[in-house]
Every structure is written in structure tokens, then in C-alpha cells.
Amino acid sequence: MVEPIVLYEIPGTPSATAPTGSWNPNCWKTRYTLNIKALPYRTVWVEYPDIETLYKKVGAEAVEKKADGSPYYTLPAIYDPNTKKFVAESAAIARYLDKAYPESHTIIPQDTDALHAAFAVAYLKVLYGGDHLRSLTMSASQAALRPPSAEYFLKTREAMYGSFDEFAPKGSEKRGKHWEGLREIYRTLAGWLEADGRKDRLFFMGERISFADVSVAGFLWWIRRMFGEESDEWKEITGWDEGRWKRFMDAFAEYEAVDVGSDVEL
Amino acid sequence: MVEPIVLYEIPGTPSATAPTGSWNPNCWKTRYTLNIKALPYRTVWVEYPDIETLYKKVGAEAVEKKADGSPYYTLPAIYDPNTKKFVAESAAIARYLDKAYPESHTIIPQDTDALHAAFAVAYLKVLYGGDHLRSLTMSASQAALRPPSAEYFLKTREAMYGSFDEFAPKGSEKRGKHWEGLREIYRTLAGWLEADGRKDRLFFMGERISFADVSVAGFLWWIRRMFGEESDEWKEITGWDEGRWKRFMDAFAEYEAVDVGSDVEL
């Protein structure tokens, strides 16, 4: 490899746990993937309203569709100057990198590829089957964005999910219910990890990190950022399932390097 | 191993594709598992209304719960006279057999156990997220049961899903919609199998059969029985996804032995 891969990521405002302003959980799946693979890359920050422009500039088609069938331009995406390829969507990026750089840590072992595809469906169902995660973090999520994205996020998310005032503010009765819902999400994931009775299975594949773990870690990274590392919420989460999620995130600590990056030029 | 394992299964009426009257898709997951593992076993037929009595006789607790929280007594279950263990639920049985008989074909390799647990959630969501499968097969399903189970099935299923008259009879407009839904289920499964672009991945883990495949095969076996092997429906299904499901079921043909079995004595 000669030139570093470009990671396109949505920026947020700097915080204690994200001094460079890194923000988006799905982008973190790709950041973890790149860091675990130890591939050289640099971050290019793209505000929400600029994502579509970026896709059009590089001549890429949207991978996903909105409910009305129109193209849904999302990040993460990467551009690999060594192969001249633009790839979007964290799992597709993982598969691309596994193929393009076979000497790096394989994040989706071939014999688990189809199981990983099914995992993505199950994980999404558990994570967003109820509105608990969204309700607990939507306001903090919006508050952690820089102005152009914050405005865009508020407008588009309120159109999708209703007024932010209806989400569960601290101290509200609703919040208790959604907190229980969040608890249940992680109880379910722990249940998968311990399905055969092995309490000590830290990663989905046992000893080695695979993309299923990265998918879980991306969101835990984001939840930790939303609540704050010193918050009561994060302390409670790290105590769940006999401390499993603390051990889990401790194992990911070495893969959390973030470069300063640069803003996209369009 | 000295004595054959007992497989408790719900019987149906004999048919061309199920001359012994074997009927239930979830029980077929266990039958395939036992046949693939080449473990000696014998079938004991248990009618629906007798399942609870069987559990109580052997002193087992229900694994699942009904919507109202009361115990839900289900088959398949096995009794292993060599270890004196009664185990219910097809995935739990698979895990038990992998541990108890490690020299047999491992159906859930340890490093995929957690991914298999997630697969079960995704598969169930795809299979029963819509009511397509149920609507297309409910009447045939009931008609293929012996009298005590047929009566029980009709009563309990109508209480859960409404009158059988409302399901999609042949030639109805509804049926077309549900057929499209069934098509989409298998398109989704094929999509998982081909997620990395490998069209030739027949089984979830590539070359070797694992419990994810057995879960898919159990239901295809049942669908084939419901429509009939010579039916237009089955012919259409075996043409879907470039003949994938024909090749898939052809590979399972050698694991479809059914013993005559005996009726349960309670």
C-alpha cells in the first residue's frame, strides 16, 4: 500500500471522550475495522448536508434507499486511492478491505460471512426494534453535532420520529422505561454470547474480534460518548451482565485512535 | 453409546413425501441434526394435546412461554437414555448433542455459537415477520395432522391467528400477495448466503453443514410436504435464486431417513 485510505465520517463537536469530534456509531464500525486491520488511513469530515454532494462528486450510487424509495446517501464510506475504489456501508467496507488487504486481520472470516449477514439483521432488530436507544440518546446526539449537521439532523429526524421534546428527558418517567429497554438490548446480546453456557466468551467468535463485535463496539462507543464516560449511566452499563461490557470495551481501547483529519472539499 | 436417543416428534398423516407421517418443521431440524450426526435414535410420536403430559411425566420444565406468561410445551424434545437427559428446543438439542457426542459432526462450531444464536433471531424475523408462510400453509398444515392434533391445532391456531377461512385459499387474490412474500423470504436468505458476492456458497458456512442450514432445510422440507413434491408451487420454489433451493435440498436428501417409530405411552 502506498497511499492512505480516506475515511469519510460525520464530525461532531470535541468532547472528553472524543477530542477530535468523532461522532457517528456506524462510522466507528469502519474506524475500528481500519484500526484493527492496522491499515493506514486519514479521516475526511463530511457534514450531513454534504454527504449527497460527496457521492455525486465521486460518481457513486447510494447503497440504501429511504422509505419513499429515493436514494439514501450515508456514511461511513471510504475511498481507496490504491485501487481507485469508493465503497460505502460499514459491512461492505469490511468485506472490501478483507479482500483488498488479505494480509491484514480478517474481520469477516469467509466461513462466517453468511452468518455475519444474518447477524446484521438480528442486531438491527434488537437495537432498533424498540425506540429505547433512540429515545435515550437523540437529544444528546443532536447536541454533539456541529452546526450544519445539527440543523440537518434536527429537521430530518423530527420528520421521521416526531418532536425531540417527546423524547425522554432526564428525570422523566418515560426515561425509566427506555432505560429498562436499553438494559434488555444488552441482556439479549449477552444471551447470544452465552447461548451455549460459556460465560467467558468475550467476542462473538470467542478469542478473535470479528465484525459482529465491531458492530456492537461502534454503538457502545457512541453510547459512552452520548452519556459521558464519567456519567452514572455509563457506570451502570459497564456493570451490566457481570461487567461484560466494561471488559468488552476495554479490549477495544487499543483500536480507538482518531487522527485530526480534515474537512471535505467539495 | 449403548441405547438409541428418543426423538419426540408430532406425527401427521402419511403422504408421498412423508410416508411415515412425519410432519413438524421444528422437529425436522432435530431429525436432520441426528441424521447428519449419524447418532442412533428412534422416534416416539406425540400428539399435540399430549405434549404437556409428556413434559410432566419426565419432570421437565417448558423452555418457552406463551404470550400470557404461562409455560409453552413444545417439540422437538429428546431423551438420551445414556445420560438420562431430557432436552427440548431444536437449538438446545443441537448444542447438547455437540457436547455429549463430540466425535460426531459438530453442527454448531464453537466459534460460531454466538453468531448462530443471532442467526436464529434473524431467521425467525424473516420467516414470520410477515404472515406469508403461515397464510400459505396453515390449512394444508392442519389437514396433514392426525385427528387429535388436527382438532387441537385448529382450536389453538384460530385463537392465535383468527379463522382459517381468512387464510389465503388457492386462486384467491390474497394468495398472490403471500406468494410474493414467500418469494421475498427466500430472496433474503439467498442474499445472506451471497452477501460477499459468492454465488456458489451453498451452506451458511460454505462447504460444511451447520445448524443455520438445518434450520432452513427443516422449513423447506415442510413447505415441500405442504405443497407436495410434484406441485407447481414446489417446482417454482426450486427454480428461485438460480436453482439454489433445489441444490440445497438435494444436499439434504441423504439425511432424511425416518424410522417407523412408535406412539408415546403416557
mmCIF file with all atom_site columns, N, CA and C in Angstrom, chain A residues 224-250:
data_model
loop_
_atom_site.group_PDB
_atom_site.id
_atom_site.type_symbol
_atom_site.label_atom_id
_atom_site.label_alt_id
_atom_site.label_comp_id
_atom_site.label_asym_id
_atom_site.label_entity_id
_atom_site.label_seq_id
_atom_site.pdbx_PDB_ins_code
_atom_site.Cartn_x
_atom_site.Cartn_y
_atom_site.Cartn_z
_atom_site.occupancy
_atom_site.B_iso_or_equiv
_atom_site.pdbx_formal_charge
_atom_site.auth_seq_id
_atom_site.auth_comp_id
_atom_site.auth_asym_id
_atom_site.auth_atom_id
_atom_site.pdbx_PDB_model_num
ATOM 1  N N  . ARG A 1 224 ? -21.333 5.640  25.080 1.00 0.00 ? 224 ARG A N  1
ATOM 2  C CA . ARG A 1 224 ? -20.414 6.197  26.077 1.00 0.00 ? 224 ARG A CA 1
ATOM 3  C C  . ARG A 1 224 ? -20.186 7.685  25.809 1.00 0.00 ? 224 ARG A C  1
ATOM 4  N N  . ARG A 1 225 ? -20.054 8.027  24.537 1.00 0.00 ? 225 ARG A N  1
ATOM 5  C CA . ARG A 1 225 ? -19.882 9.445  24.215 1.00 0.00 ? 225 ARG A CA 1
ATOM 6  C C  . ARG A 1 225 ? -21.147 10.227 24.547 1.00 0.00 ? 225 ARG A C  1
ATOM 7  N N  . MET A 1 226 ? -22.311 9.678  24.253 1.00 0.00 ? 226 MET A N  1
ATOM 8  C CA . MET A 1 226 ? -23.561 10.405 24.484 1.00 0.00 ? 226 MET A CA 1
ATOM 9  C C  . MET A 1 226 ? -23.776 10.686 25.975 1.00 0.00 ? 226 MET A C  1
ATOM 10 N N  . PHE A 1 227 ? -23.551 9.668  26.805 1.00 0.00 ? 227 PHE A N  1
ATOM 11 C CA . PHE A 1 227 ? -23.773 9.854  28.243 1.00 0.00 ? 227 PHE A CA 1
ATOM 12 C C  . PHE A 1 227 ? -22.550 10.475 28.925 1.00 0.00 ? 227 PHE A C  1
ATOM 13 N N  . GLY A 1 228 ? -21.379 10.224 28.392 1.00 0.00 ? 228 GLY A N  1
ATOM 14 C CA . GLY A 1 228 ? -20.138 10.673 29.048 1.00 0.00 ? 228 GLY A CA 1
ATOM 15 C C  . GLY A 1 228 ? -19.525 9.525  29.830 1.00 0.00 ? 228 GLY A C  1
ATOM 16 N N  . GLU A 1 229 ? -18.203 9.414  29.755 1.00 0.00 ? 229 GLU A N  1
ATOM 17 C CA . GLU A 1 229 ? -17.513 8.280  30.370 1.00 0.00 ? 229 GLU A CA 1
ATOM 18 C C  . GLU A 1 229 ? -17.666 8.271  31.893 1.00 0.00 ? 229 GLU A C  1
ATOM 19 N N  . GLU A 1 230 ? -17.825 9.463  32.498 1.00 0.00 ? 230 GLU A N  1
ATOM 20 C CA . GLU A 1 230 ? -17.921 9.554  33.959 1.00 0.00 ? 230 GLU A CA 1
ATOM 21 C C  . GLU A 1 230 ? -19.371 9.573  34.442 1.00 0.00 ? 230 GLU A C  1
ATOM 22 N N  . SER A 1 231 ? -20.304 9.428  33.514 1.00 0.00 ? 231 SER A N  1
ATOM 23 C CA . SER A 1 231 ? -21.734 9.527  33.876 1.00 0.00 ? 231 SER A CA 1
ATOM 24 C C  . SER A 1 231 ? -22.191 8.313  34.677 1.00 0.00 ? 231 SER A C  1
ATOM 25 N N  . ASP A 1 232 ? -23.268 8.508  35.437 1.00 0.00 ? 232 ASP A N  1
ATOM 26 C CA . ASP A 1 232 ? -23.880 7.388  36.160 1.00 0.00 ? 232 ASP A CA 1
ATOM 27 C C  . ASP A 1 232 ? -24.381 6.333  35.175 1.00 0.00 ? 232 ASP A C  1
ATOM 28 N N  . GLU A 1 233 ? -24.878 6.808  34.035 1.00 0.00 ? 233 GLU A N  1
ATOM 29 C CA . GLU A 1 233 ? -25.414 5.872  33.045 1.00 0.00 ? 233 GLU A CA 1
ATOM 30 C C  . GLU A 1 233 ? -24.326 4.911  32.552 1.00 0.00 ? 233 GLU A C  1
ATOM 31 N N  . TRP A 1 234 ? -23.187 5.496  32.173 1.00 0.00 ? 234 TRP A N  1
ATOM 32 C CA . TRP A 1 234 ? -22.120 4.636  31.643 1.00 0.00 ? 234 TRP A CA 1
ATOM 33 C C  . TRP A 1 234 ? -21.602 3.680  32.720 1.00 0.00 ? 234 TRP A C  1
ATOM 34 N N  . LYS A 1 235 ? -21.543 4.187  33.967 1.00 0.00 ? 235 LYS A N  1
ATOM 35 C CA . LYS A 1 235 ? -21.103 3.317  35.066 1.00 0.00 ? 235 LYS A CA 1
ATOM 36 C C  . LYS A 1 235 ? -22.065 2.151  35.234 1.00 0.00 ? 235 LYS A C  1
ATOM 37 N N  . GLU A 1 236 ? -23.350 2.447  35.099 1.00 0.00 ? 236 GLU A N  1
ATOM 38 C CA . GLU A 1 236 ? -24.331 1.364  35.245 1.00 0.00 ? 236 GLU A CA 1
ATOM 39 C C  . GLU A 1 236 ? -24.183 0.342  34.107 1.00 0.00 ? 236 GLU A C  1
ATOM 40 N N  . ILE A 1 237 ? -24.051 0.858  32.895 1.00 0.00 ? 237 ILE A N  1
ATOM 41 C CA . ILE A 1 237 ? -23.920 -0.044 31.732 1.00 0.00 ? 237 ILE A CA 1
ATOM 42 C C  . ILE A 1 237 ? -22.714 -0.974 31.887 1.00 0.00 ? 237 ILE A C  1
ATOM 43 N N  . THR A 1 238 ? -21.604 -0.406 32.343 1.00 0.00 ? 238 THR A N  1
ATOM 44 C CA . THR A 1 238 ? -20.393 -1.230 32.461 1.00 0.00 ? 238 THR A CA 1
ATOM 45 C C  . THR A 1 238 ? -20.502 -2.263 33.589 1.00 0.00 ? 238 THR A C  1
ATOM 46 N N  . GLY A 1 239 ? -21.531 -2.127 34.424 1.00 0.00 ? 239 GLY A N  1
ATOM 47 C CA . GLY A 1 239 ? -21.765 -3.133 35.456 1.00 0.00 ? 239 GLY A CA 1
ATOM 48 C C  . GLY A 1 239 ? -22.719 -4.237 34.998 1.00 0.00 ? 239 GLY A C  1
ATOM 49 N N  . TRP A 1 240 ? -23.425 -3.994 33.902 1.00 0.00 ? 240 TRP A N  1
ATOM 50 C CA . TRP A 1 240 ? -24.397 -4.988 33.416 1.00 0.00 ? 240 TRP A CA 1
ATOM 51 C C  . TRP A 1 240 ? -23.699 -6.300 33.011 1.00 0.00 ? 240 TRP A C  1
ATOM 52 N N  . ASP A 1 241 ? -24.471 -7.381 33.107 1.00 0.00 ? 241 ASP A N  1
ATOM 53 C CA . ASP A 1 241 ? -24.008 -8.696 32.636 1.00 0.00 ? 241 ASP A CA 1
ATOM 54 C C  . ASP A 1 241 ? -22.622 -9.026 33.192 1.00 0.00 ? 241 ASP A C  1
ATOM 55 N N  . GLU A 1 242 ? -22.531 -8.843 34.513 1.00 0.00 ? 242 GLU A N  1
ATOM 56 C CA . GLU A 1 242 ? -21.292 -9.160 35.249 1.00 0.00 ? 242 GLU A CA 1
ATOM 57 C C  . GLU A 1 242 ? -20.056 -8.457 34.680 1.00 0.00 ? 242 GLU A C  1
ATOM 58 N N  . GLY A 1 243 ? -20.259 -7.211 34.311 1.00 0.00 ? 243 GLY A N  1
ATOM 59 C CA . GLY A 1 243 ? -19.119 -6.408 33.850 1.00 0.00 ? 243 GLY A CA 1
ATOM 60 C C  . GLY A 1 243 ? -18.668 -6.721 32.434 1.00 0.00 ? 243 GLY A C  1
ATOM 61 N N  . ARG A 1 244 ? -19.478 -7.499 31.728 1.00 0.00 ? 244 ARG A N  1
ATOM 62 C CA . ARG A 1 244 ? -19.104 -7.921 30.369 1.00 0.00 ? 244 ARG A CA 1
ATOM 63 C C  . ARG A 1 244 ? -18.755 -6.737 29.471 1.00 0.00 ? 244 ARG A C  1
ATOM 64 N N  . TRP A 1 245 ? -19.589 -5.667 29.523 1.00 0.00 ? 245 TRP A N  1
ATOM 65 C CA . TRP A 1 245 ? -19.410 -4.583 28.551 1.00 0.00 ? 245 TRP A CA 1
ATOM 66 C C  . TRP A 1 245 ? -18.212 -3.699 28.889 1.00 0.00 ? 245 TRP A C  1
ATOM 67 N N  . LYS A 1 246 ? -17.815 -3.691 30.151 1.00 0.00 ? 246 LYS A N  1
ATOM 68 C CA . LYS A 1 246 ? -16.569 -2.999 30.506 1.00 0.00 ? 246 LYS A CA 1
ATOM 69 C C  . LYS A 1 246 ? -15.382 -3.783 29.924 1.00 0.00 ? 246 LYS A C  1
ATOM 70 N N  . ARG A 1 247 ? -15.373 -5.085 30.169 1.00 0.00 ? 247 ARG A N  1
ATOM 71 C CA . ARG A 1 247 ? -14.285 -5.918 29.634 1.00 0.00 ? 247 ARG A CA 1
ATOM 72 C C  . ARG A 1 247 ? -14.235 -5.811 28.106 1.00 0.00 ? 247 ARG A C  1
ATOM 73 N N  . PHE A 1 248 ? -15.431 -5.788 27.520 1.00 0.00 ? 248 PHE A N  1
ATOM 74 C CA . PHE A 1 248 ? -15.536 -5.725 26.062 1.00 0.00 ? 248 PHE A CA 1
ATOM 75 C C  . PHE A 1 248 ? -14.926 -4.418 25.546 1.00 0.00 ? 248 PHE A C  1
ATOM 76 N N  . MET A 1 249 ? -15.331 -3.284 26.107 1.00 0.00 ? 249 MET A N  1
ATOM 77 C CA . MET A 1 249 ? -14.829 -2.001 25.631 1.00 0.00 ? 249 MET A CA 1
ATOM 78 C C  . MET A 1 249 ? -13.356 -1.794 26.007 1.00 0.00 ? 249 MET A C  1
ATOM 79 N N  . ASP A 1 250 ? -12.937 -2.368 27.123 1.00 0.00 ? 250 ASP A N  1
ATOM 80 C CA . ASP A 1 250 ? -11.507 -2.314 27.465 1.00 0.00 ? 250 ASP A CA 1
ATOM 81 C C  . ASP A 1 250 ? -10.683 -2.978 26.361 1.00 0.00 ? 250 ASP A C  1
#
